[in-house]
Coordinates of C-alpha atoms in Angstrom, one line a residue:
Chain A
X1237 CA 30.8 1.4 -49.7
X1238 CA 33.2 -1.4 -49.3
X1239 CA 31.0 -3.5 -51.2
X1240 CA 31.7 -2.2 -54.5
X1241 CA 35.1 -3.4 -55.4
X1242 CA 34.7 -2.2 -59.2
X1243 CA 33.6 1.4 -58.3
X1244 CA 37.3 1.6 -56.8
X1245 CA 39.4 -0.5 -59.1
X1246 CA 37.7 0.2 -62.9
X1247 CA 36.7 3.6 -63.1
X1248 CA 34.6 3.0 -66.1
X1249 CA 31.4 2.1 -64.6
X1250 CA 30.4 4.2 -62.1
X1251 CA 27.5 2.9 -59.3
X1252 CA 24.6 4.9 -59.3
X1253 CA 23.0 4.7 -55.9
X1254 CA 25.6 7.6 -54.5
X1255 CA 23.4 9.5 -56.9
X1256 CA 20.4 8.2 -55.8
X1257 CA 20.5 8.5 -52.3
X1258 CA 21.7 12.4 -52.9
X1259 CA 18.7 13.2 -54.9
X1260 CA 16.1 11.1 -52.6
X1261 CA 18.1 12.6 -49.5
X1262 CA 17.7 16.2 -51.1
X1263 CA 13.5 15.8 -51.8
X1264 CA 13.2 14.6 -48.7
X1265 CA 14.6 17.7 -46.8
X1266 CA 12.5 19.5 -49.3
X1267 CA 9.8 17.3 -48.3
X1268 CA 10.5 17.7 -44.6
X1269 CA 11.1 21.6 -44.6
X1270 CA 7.7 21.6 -45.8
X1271 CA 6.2 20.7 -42.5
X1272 CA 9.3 21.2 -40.2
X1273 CA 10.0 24.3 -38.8
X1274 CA 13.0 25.4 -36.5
X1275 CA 12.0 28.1 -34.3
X1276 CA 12.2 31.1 -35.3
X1277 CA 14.1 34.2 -34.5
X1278 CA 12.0 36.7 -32.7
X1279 CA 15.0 39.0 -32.1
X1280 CA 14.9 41.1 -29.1
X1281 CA 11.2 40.6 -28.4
X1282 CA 10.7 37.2 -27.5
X1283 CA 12.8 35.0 -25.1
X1284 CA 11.5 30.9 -25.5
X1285 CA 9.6 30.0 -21.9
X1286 CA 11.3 26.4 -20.5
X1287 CA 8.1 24.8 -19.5
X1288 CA 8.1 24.1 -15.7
X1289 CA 8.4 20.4 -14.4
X1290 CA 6.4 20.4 -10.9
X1291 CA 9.2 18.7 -8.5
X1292 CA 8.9 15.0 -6.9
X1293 CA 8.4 15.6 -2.8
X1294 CA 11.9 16.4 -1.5
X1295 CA 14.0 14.8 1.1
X1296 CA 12.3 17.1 3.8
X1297 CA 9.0 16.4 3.3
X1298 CA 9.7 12.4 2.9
X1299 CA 11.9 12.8 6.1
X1300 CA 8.8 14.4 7.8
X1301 CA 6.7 10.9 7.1
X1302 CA 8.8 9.1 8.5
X1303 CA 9.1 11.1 11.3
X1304 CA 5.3 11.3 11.6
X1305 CA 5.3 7.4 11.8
X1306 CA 7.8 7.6 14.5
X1307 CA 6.3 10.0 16.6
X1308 CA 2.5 8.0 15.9
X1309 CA 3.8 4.9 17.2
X1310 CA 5.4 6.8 20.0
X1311 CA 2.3 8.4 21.3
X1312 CA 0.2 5.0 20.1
X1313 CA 2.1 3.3 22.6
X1314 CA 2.3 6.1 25.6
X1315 CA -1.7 6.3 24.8
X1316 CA -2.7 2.6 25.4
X1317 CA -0.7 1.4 27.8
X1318 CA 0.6 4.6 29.6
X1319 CA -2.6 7.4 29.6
X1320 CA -4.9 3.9 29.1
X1321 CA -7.1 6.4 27.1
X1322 CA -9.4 5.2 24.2
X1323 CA -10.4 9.0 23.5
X1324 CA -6.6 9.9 23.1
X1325 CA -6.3 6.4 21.0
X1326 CA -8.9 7.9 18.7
X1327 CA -7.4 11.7 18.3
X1328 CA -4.3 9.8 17.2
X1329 CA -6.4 7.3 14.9
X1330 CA -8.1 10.5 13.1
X1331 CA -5.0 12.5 13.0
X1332 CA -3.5 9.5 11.3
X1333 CA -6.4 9.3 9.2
X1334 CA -5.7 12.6 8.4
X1335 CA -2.0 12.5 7.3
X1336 CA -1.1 9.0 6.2
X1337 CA -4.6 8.6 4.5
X1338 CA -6.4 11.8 3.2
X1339 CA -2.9 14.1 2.8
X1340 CA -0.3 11.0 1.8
X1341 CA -3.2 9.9 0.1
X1342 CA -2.6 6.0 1.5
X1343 CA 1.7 5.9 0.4
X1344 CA 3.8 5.3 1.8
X1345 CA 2.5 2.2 3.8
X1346 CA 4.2 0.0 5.6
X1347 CA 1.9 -2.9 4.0
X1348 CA 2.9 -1.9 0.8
X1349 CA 6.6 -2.0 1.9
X1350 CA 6.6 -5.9 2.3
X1351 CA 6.8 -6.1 -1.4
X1352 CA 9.6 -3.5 -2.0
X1353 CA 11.7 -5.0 0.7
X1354 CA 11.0 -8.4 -1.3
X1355 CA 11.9 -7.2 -4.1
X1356 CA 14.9 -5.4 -2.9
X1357 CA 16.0 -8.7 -1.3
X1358 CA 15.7 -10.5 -4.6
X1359 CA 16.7 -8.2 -7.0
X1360 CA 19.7 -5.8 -5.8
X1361 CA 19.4 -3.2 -8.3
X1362 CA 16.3 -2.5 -7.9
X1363 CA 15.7 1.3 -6.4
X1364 CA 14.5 0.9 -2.9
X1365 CA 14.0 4.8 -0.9
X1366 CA 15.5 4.7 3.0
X1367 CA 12.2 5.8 3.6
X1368 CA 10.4 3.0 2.5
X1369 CA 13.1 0.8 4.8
X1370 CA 11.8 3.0 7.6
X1371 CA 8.2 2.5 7.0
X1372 CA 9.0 -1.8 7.1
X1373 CA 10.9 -1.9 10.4
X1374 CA 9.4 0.7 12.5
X1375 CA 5.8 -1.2 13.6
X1376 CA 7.7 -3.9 13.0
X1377 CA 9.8 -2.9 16.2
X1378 CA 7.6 -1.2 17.9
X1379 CA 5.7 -4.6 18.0
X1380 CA 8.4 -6.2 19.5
X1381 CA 8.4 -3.3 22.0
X1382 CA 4.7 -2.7 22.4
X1383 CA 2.6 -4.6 20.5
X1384 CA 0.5 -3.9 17.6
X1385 CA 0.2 0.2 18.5
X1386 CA 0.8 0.6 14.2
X1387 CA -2.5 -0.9 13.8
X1388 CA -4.7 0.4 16.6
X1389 CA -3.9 4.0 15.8
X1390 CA -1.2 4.8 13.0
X1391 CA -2.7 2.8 10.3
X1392 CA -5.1 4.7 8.3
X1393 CA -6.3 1.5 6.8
X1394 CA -7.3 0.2 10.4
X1395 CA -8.1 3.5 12.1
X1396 CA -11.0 3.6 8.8
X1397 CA -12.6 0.1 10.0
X1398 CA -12.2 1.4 13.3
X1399 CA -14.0 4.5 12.8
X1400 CA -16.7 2.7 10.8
X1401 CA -17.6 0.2 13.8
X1402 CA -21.0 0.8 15.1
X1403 CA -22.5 -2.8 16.2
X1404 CA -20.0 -5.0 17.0
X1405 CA -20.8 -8.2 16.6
X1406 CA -19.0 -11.7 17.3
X1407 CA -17.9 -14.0 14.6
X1408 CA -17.9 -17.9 15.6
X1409 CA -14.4 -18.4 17.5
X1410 CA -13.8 -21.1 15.3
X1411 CA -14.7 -19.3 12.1
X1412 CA -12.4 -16.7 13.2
X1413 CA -9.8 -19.4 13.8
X1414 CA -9.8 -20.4 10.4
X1415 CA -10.0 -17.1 9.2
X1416 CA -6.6 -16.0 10.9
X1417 CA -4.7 -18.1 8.4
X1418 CA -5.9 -16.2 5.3
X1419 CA -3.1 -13.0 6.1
X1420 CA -0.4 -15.6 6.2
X1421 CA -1.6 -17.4 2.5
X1422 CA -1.7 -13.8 1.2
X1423 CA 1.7 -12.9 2.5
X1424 CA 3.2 -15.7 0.7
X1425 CA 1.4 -14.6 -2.4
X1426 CA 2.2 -11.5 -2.2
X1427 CA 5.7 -12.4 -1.8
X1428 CA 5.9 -14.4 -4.2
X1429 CA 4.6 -12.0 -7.0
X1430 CA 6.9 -9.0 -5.7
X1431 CA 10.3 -11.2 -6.2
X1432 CA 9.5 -13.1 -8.4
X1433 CA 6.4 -13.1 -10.2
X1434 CA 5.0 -15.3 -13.0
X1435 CA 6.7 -15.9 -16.5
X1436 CA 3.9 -13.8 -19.3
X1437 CA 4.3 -13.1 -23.2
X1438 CA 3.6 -9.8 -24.1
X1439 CA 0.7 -9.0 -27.3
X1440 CA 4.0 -8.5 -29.1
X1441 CA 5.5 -11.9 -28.2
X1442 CA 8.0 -10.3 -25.9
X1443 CA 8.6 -12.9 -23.0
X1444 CA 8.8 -11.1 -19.8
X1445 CA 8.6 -11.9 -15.8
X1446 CA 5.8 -10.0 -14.5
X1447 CA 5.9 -8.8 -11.0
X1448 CA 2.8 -7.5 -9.0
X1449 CA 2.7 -5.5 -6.3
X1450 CA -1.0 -7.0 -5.0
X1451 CA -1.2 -5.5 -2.0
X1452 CA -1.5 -1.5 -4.1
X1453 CA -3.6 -3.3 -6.4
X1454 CA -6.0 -4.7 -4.1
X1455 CA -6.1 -2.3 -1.7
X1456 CA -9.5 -1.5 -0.9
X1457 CA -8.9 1.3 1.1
X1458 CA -6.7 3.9 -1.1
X1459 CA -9.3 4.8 -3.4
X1460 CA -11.1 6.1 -0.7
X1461 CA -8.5 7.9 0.7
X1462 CA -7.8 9.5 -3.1
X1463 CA -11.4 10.0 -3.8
X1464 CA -10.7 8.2 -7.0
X1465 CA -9.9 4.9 -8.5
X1466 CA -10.6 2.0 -10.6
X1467 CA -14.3 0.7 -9.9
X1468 CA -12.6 -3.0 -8.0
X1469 CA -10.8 -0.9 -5.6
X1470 CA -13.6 1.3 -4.6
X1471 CA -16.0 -1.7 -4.7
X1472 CA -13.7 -3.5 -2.4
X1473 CA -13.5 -1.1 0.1
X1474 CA -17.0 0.2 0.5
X1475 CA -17.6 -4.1 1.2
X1476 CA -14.8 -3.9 3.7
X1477 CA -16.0 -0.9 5.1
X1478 CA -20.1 -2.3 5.0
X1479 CA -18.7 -5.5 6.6
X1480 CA -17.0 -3.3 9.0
X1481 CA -19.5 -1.8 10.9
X1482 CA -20.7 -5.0 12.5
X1483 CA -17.3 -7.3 11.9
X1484 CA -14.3 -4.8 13.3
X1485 CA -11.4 -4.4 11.1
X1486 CA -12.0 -7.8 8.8
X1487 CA -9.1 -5.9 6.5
X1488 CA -6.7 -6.1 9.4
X1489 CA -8.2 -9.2 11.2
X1490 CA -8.4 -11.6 7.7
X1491 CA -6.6 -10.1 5.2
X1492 CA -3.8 -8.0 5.7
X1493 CA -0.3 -9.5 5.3
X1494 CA 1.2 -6.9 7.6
X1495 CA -0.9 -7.6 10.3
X1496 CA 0.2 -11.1 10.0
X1497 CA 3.7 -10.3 10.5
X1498 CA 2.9 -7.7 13.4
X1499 CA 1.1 -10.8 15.3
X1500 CA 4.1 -12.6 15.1
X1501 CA 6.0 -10.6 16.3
X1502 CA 3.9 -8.9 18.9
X1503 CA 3.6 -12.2 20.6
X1504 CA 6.8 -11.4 22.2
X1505 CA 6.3 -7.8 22.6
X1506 CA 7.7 -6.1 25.7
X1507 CA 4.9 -4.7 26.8
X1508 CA 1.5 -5.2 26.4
X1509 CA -1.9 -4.6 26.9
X1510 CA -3.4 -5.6 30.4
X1511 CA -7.1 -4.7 31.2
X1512 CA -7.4 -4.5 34.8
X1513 CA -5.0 -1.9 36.6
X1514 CA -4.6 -4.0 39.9
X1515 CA -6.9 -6.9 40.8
X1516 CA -8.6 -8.9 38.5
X1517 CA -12.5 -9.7 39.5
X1518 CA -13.3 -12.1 36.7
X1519 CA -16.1 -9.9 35.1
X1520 CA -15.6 -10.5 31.5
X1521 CA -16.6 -7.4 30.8
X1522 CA -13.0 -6.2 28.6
X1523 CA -14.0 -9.7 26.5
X1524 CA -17.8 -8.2 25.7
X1525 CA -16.4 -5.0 25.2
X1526 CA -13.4 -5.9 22.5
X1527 CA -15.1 -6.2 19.2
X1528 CA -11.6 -8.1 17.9
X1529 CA -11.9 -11.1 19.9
X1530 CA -8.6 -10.4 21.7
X1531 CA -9.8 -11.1 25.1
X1532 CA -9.3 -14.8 26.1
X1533 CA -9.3 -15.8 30.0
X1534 CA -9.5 -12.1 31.2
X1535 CA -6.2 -11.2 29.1
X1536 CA -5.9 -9.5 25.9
X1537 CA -4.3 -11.9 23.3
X1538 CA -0.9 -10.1 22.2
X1539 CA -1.2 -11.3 19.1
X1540 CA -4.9 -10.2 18.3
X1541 CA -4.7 -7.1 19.8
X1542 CA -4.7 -4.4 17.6
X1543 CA -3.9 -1.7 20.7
X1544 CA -7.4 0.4 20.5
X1545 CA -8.0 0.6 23.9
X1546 CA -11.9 0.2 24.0
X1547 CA -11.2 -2.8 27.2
X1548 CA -10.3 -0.1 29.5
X1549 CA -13.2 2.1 29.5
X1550 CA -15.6 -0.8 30.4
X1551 CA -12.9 -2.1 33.5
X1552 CA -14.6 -1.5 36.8
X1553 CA -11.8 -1.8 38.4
X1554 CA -10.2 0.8 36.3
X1555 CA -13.3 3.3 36.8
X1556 CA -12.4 2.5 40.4
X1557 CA -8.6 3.7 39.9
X1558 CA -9.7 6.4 38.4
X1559 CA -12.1 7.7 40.8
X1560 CA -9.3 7.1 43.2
X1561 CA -6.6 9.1 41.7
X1562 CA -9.5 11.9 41.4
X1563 CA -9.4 12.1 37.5
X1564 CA -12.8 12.4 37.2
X1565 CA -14.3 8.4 35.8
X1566 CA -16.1 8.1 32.3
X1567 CA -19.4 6.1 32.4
X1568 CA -19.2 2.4 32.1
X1569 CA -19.6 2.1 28.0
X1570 CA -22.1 0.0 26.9
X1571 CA -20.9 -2.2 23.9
X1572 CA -23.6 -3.7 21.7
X1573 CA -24.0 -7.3 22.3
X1574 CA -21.9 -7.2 25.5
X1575 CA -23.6 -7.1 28.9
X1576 CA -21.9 -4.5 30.2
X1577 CA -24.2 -2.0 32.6
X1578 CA -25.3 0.5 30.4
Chain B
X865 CA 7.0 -16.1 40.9
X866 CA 6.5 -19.4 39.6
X867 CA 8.4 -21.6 37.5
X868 CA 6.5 -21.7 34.5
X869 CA 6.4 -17.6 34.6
X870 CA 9.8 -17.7 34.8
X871 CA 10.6 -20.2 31.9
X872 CA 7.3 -17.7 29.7
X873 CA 9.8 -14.6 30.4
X874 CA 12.7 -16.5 29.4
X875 CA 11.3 -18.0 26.1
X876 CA 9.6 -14.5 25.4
X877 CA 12.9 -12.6 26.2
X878 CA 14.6 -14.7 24.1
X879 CA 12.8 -14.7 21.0
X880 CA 12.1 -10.7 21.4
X881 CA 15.6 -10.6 21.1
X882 CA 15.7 -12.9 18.0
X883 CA 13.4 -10.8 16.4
X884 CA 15.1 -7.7 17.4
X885 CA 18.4 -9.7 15.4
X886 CA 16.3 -10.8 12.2
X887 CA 14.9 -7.2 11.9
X888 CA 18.3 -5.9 12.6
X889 CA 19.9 -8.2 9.8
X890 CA 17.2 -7.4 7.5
X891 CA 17.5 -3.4 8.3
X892 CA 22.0 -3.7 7.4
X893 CA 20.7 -5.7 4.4
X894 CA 18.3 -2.7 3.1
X895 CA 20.6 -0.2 4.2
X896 CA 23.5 -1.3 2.1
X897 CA 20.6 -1.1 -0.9
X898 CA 18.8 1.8 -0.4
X899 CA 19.2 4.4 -2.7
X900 CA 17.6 7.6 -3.8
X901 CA 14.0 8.4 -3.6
X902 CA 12.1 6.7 -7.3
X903 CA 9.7 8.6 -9.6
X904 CA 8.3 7.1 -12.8
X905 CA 8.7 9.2 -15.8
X906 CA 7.8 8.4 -19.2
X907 CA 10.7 7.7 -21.4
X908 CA 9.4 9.6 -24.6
X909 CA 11.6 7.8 -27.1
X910 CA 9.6 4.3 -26.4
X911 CA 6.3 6.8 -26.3
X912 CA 3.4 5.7 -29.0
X913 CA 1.0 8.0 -27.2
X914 CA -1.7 5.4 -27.3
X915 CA -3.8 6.7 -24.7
X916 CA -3.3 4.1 -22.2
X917 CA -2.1 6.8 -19.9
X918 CA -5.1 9.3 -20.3
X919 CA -7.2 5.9 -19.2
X920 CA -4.8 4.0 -16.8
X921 CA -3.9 6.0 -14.4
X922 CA -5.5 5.6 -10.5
X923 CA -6.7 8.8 -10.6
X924 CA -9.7 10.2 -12.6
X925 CA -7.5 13.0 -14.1
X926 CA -4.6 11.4 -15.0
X927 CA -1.6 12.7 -14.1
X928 CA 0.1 12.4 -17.0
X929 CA 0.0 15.4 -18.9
X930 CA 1.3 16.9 -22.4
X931 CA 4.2 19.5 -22.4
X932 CA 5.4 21.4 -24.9
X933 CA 9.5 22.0 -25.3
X934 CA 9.3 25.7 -26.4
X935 CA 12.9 25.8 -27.7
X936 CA 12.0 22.6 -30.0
X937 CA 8.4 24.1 -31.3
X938 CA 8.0 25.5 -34.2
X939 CA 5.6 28.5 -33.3
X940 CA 4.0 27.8 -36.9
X941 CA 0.6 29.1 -37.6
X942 CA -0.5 25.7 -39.0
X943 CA 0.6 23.5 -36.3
X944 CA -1.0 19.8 -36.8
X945 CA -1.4 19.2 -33.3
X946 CA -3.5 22.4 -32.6
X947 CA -5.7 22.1 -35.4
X948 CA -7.6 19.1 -37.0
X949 CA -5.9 19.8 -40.7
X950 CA -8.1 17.9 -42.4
X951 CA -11.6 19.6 -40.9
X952 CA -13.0 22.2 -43.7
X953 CA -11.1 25.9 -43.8
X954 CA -12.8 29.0 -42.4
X955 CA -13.4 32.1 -44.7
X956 CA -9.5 33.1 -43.7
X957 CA -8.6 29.5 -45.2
X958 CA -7.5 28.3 -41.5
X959 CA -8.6 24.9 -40.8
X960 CA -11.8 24.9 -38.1
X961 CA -11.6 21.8 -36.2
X962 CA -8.6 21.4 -33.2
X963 CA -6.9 18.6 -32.5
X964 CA -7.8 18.3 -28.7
X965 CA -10.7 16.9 -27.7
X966 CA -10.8 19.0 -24.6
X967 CA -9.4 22.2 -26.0
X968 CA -6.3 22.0 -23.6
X969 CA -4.0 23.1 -26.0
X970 CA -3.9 27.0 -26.1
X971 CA -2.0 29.5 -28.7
X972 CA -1.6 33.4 -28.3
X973 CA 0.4 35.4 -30.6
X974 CA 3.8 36.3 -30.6
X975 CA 4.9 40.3 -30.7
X976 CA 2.3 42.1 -33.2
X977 CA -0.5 40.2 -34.3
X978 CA -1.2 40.6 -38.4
X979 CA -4.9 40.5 -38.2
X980 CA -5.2 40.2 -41.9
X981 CA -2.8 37.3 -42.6
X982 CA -2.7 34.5 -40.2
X983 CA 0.2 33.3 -42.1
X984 CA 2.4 36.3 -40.9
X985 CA 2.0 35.5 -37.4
X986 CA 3.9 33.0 -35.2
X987 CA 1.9 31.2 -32.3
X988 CA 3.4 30.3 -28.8
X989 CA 1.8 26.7 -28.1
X990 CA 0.9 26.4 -24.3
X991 CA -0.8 22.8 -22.7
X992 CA -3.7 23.9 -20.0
X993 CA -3.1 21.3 -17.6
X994 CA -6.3 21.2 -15.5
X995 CA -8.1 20.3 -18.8
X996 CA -5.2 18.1 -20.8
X997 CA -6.1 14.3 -20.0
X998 CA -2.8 13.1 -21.6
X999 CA -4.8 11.3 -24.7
X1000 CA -1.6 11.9 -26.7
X1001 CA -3.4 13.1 -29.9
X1002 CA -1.5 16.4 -30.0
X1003 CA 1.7 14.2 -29.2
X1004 CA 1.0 11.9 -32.2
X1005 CA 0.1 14.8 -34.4
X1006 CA 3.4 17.2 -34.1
X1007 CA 5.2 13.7 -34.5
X1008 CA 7.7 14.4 -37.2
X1009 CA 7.5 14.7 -40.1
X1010 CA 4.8 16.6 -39.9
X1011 CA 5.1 18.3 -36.8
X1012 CA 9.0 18.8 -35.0
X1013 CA 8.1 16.6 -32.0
X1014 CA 7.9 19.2 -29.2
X1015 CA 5.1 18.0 -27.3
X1016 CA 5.6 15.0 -25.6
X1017 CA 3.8 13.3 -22.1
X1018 CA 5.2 13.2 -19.4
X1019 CA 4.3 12.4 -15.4
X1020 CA 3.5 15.5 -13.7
X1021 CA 5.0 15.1 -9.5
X1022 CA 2.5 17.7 -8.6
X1023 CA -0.8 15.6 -9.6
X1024 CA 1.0 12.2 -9.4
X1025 CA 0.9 10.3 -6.1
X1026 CA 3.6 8.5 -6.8
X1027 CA 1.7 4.7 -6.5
X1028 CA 3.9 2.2 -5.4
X1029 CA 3.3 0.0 -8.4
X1030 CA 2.4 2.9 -11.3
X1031 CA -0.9 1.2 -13.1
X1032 CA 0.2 3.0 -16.1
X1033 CA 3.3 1.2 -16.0
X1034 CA 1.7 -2.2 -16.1
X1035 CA -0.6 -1.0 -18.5
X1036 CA 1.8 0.6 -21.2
X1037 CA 2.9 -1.7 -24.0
X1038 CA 6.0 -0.1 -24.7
X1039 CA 7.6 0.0 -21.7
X1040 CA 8.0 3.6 -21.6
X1041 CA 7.3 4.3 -18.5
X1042 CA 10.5 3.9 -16.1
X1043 CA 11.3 4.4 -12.3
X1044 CA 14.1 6.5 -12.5
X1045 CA 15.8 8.1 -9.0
X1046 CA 14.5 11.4 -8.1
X1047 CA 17.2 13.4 -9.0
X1048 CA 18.2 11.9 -12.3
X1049 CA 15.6 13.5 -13.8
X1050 CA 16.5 16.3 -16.0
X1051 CA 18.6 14.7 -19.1
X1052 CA 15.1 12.5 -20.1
X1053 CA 13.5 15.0 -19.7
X1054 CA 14.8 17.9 -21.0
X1055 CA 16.9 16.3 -24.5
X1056 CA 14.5 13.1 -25.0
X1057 CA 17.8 11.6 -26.5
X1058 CA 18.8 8.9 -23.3
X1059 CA 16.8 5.8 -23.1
X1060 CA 18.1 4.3 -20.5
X1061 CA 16.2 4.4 -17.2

């Protein structure tokens, strides 16, 4: 409008477009109220239905996972190294199973959490739940307490490959050695493409960081727990879980970042696991009997040990406790590949 | 006990307690951060409907599914998105072919149907959501100015399980899918008119 200094100051000639616009402005409503309808007025009869929005889980229900957790570390811990019961180990393993993976359907995790609390770190404003928070410290101190009791009966990742194990078998000490590192390299990955990610151009020639979350994207385990998923996931975790039956837990073992930081910090743990109740006899049997290669010079490794309790049902001295405190002794359990007596 | 035990409990003591520290500092760091619980939601003004999110999403339905806003729908008895307007009429002059490939998107009549006229009665639109695979094409078709733009997609919370990293997210070209804290959810998704996530 301002530009039109002669519409203002001669009055003779007139600009047209005012015109112009009206009329295209007026065929266009005529155009539009061709197609466009408001809605109409039923009257009395007819009141307009808001369509329902199903609600996100509430505060109660994420509260209640968190509390689960809690209360599965809890008992993980008071199962290995009070009770010193791998049948109890494995309820709480299913159970977890159970919730964390078929009900949660695999998230929460605290796995998963690494990246969020990387992210979080790097980025203040990005939206990180306290649950979430929760899920990252929790095994995280109850390894410093206790060891890794997340992994040998909370995890539904773990509990899975634990589940799956029918023939263990031994992988070359130094193969496995090497193989240790991998969880570290993949931490640093991972962390790396949470926070910060690598520099892409979008189709539309948008430049934009992109951050992963590798771990969810990778994880060969959640499809199964969802019963659905894109083809690499499934792939990936029917491998892990093939491997698994003779190598035990090579997700938690070689791969995953969390575990890496749990054997860190388990190293110091408060408690721990140790085999023989009272005297040791130098039978080797715990070492043939732990399909994780935990065992070194008739002590379980702190680090290694994922907490699943198979060392103590092959003890003789522990059969020998038992029998003693009149709690009536399980069989010695023969483990493939081991020399236990059968 | 002997020395070296001692000096093992020492050095483990003190690092358990380091850790207990760096956990501790990393715990007050988060807590100062933490907010509300996130959801992703689809922010329908950046929405093309391309059908990334029928195909993207980790599971097999997707959960992202099409709603119609009743108060914003026309109740027309031609609606573009329900039926294929360009598919060859029917003896009543009512175009045969619909819209939705999976026949999710239902109609019934509202008050007293005229049986003779199709053109005399409105239609209540209504998405089935066990068959919708949130393709978009209804969304696309009742775009305006053909349609009044009350369908749109959006992330349903009882199908979605809430992925830490949303695939559809990554996928979408437009951005339009935003994590949003749970309880900010109603002005999106009930006006459409905010952008901002």
């Amino acid at each position: 409008m301002d530009n039109h200094p002669e519409g203002c100051g001669g009055g003779a000639k007139r600009p047209l477009w005012p015109l112009i616009l009206l009329v295209v402005a007026f065929a266009s409503s005529a155009l539009f109220a061709q197609y466009q309808k408001k809605p109409p007025d039923f009257g009395g009869i007819y009141s307009f239905p808001t369509p329902t929005h199903p609600e996100p889980r509430g505060i109660v229900l994420l509260s209640l996972d968190v509390a689960m957790l809690a209360v599965g570390l809890g008992l993980g811990a008071y199962f290995v190294l009070k009770r010193r019961s791998r049948n109890a180990t494995l309820l709480l393993s299913i159970a977890a199973i159970a919730y964390f993976g078929f009900y949660r359907k695999g998230c929460t995790c605290p796995i998963g959490s690494i990246q969020n609390v990387t992210l979080s770190l790097v980025d203040p404003h990005y939206l990180i739940s306290p649950g979430v928070i929760a899920f990252f410290l929790l095994p995280l101190i109850a390894a410093l307490l206790f060891g890794r009791v997340f992994c040998g009966g909370v995890c539904p990742l773990g509990t899975v490959q634990d589940l799956v194990l029918l023939r263990p078998m031994n992988v070359p000490r130094k193969l496995d050695r090497v193989l240790r590192w991998i969880p570290f390299v993949y931490l640093a990955v991972v962390i790396f493409f949470a926070g910060w990610g690598l520099p892409t151009v979008t189709s539309s020639g948008k430049e934009i960081v992109l951050r992963r979350f590798l771990i969810c994207e990778w994880d060969p385990f959640i499809g199964i727990f969802r019963l659905s998923g894109p083809f690499h996931m499934l792939a990936i975790g029917a491998g892990f879980l093939m491997v698994g039956m003779f190598y035990g837990r090579p997700y938690c073992r070689w791969l995953c970042p969390y575990g890496g930081l749990l054997s860190i910090l388990s190293r110091v743990a408060w408690k721990n696991v140790t085999v023989t109740p009272d005297k040791e006899t130098y039978c080797g049997m715990c070492a043939d009997a732990c399909p994780y290669g935990a065992i070194h010079d008739y002590n379980a490794d702190r680090a290694t040990c994922v907490s699943c309790a198979r060392c103590y049902e092959c003890c003789p001295r522990e059969i020998v406790r038992l029998r003693r405190e009149g709690i009536p002794a399980k069989r010695y359990v023969s483990v493939p590949g081991g020399r236990g007596p059968a | 006990m002997s020395e070296t035990n001692t000096r093992r409990k020492f050095i483990d003591t003190t690092c358990r307690i380091i850790g207990f520290a760096a956990l501790g500092g990393v715990g007050a760091v988060l807590t100062t951060r933490a907010s509300a619980h996130a959801v992703f939601q689809v922010d329908p003004l950046k929405c093309t409907s391309c059908d990334l999110c029928r195909t993207s999403c980790v599971l097999s339905l997707s959960a992202v599914k099409a709603v119609n806003e009743f108060s914003k729908c026309g109740y027309c008895m031609l609606c573009p998105a329900y039926m294929d307007v360009t598919s060859a009429p029917n003896e009543k002059g009512v175009p045969s072919g619909k819209v939705c490939p999976q026949d999710a998107l239902k109609r019934r009549v509202v008050g007293k149907e005229d049986l003779d006229d199709p053109n005399n009665n409105y239609y209540e639109y209504s998405v089935d959501e066990p068959k919708c695979t949130g393709c978009g094409k209804c969304i696309k078709a009742c775009k305006p100015p053909f349609g009044n733009g009350s369908l749109r997609l959006e992330i349903r919370y009882d199908r979605c399980v809430t992925c830490n990293e949303c695939s559809i997210l990554i996928a979408c070209p437009e951005e339009a899918i935003v994590r949003v804290p749970a309880p900010g959810l109603s002005p999106l998704l009930t006006q459409g008119e905010t952008a901002n996530g």
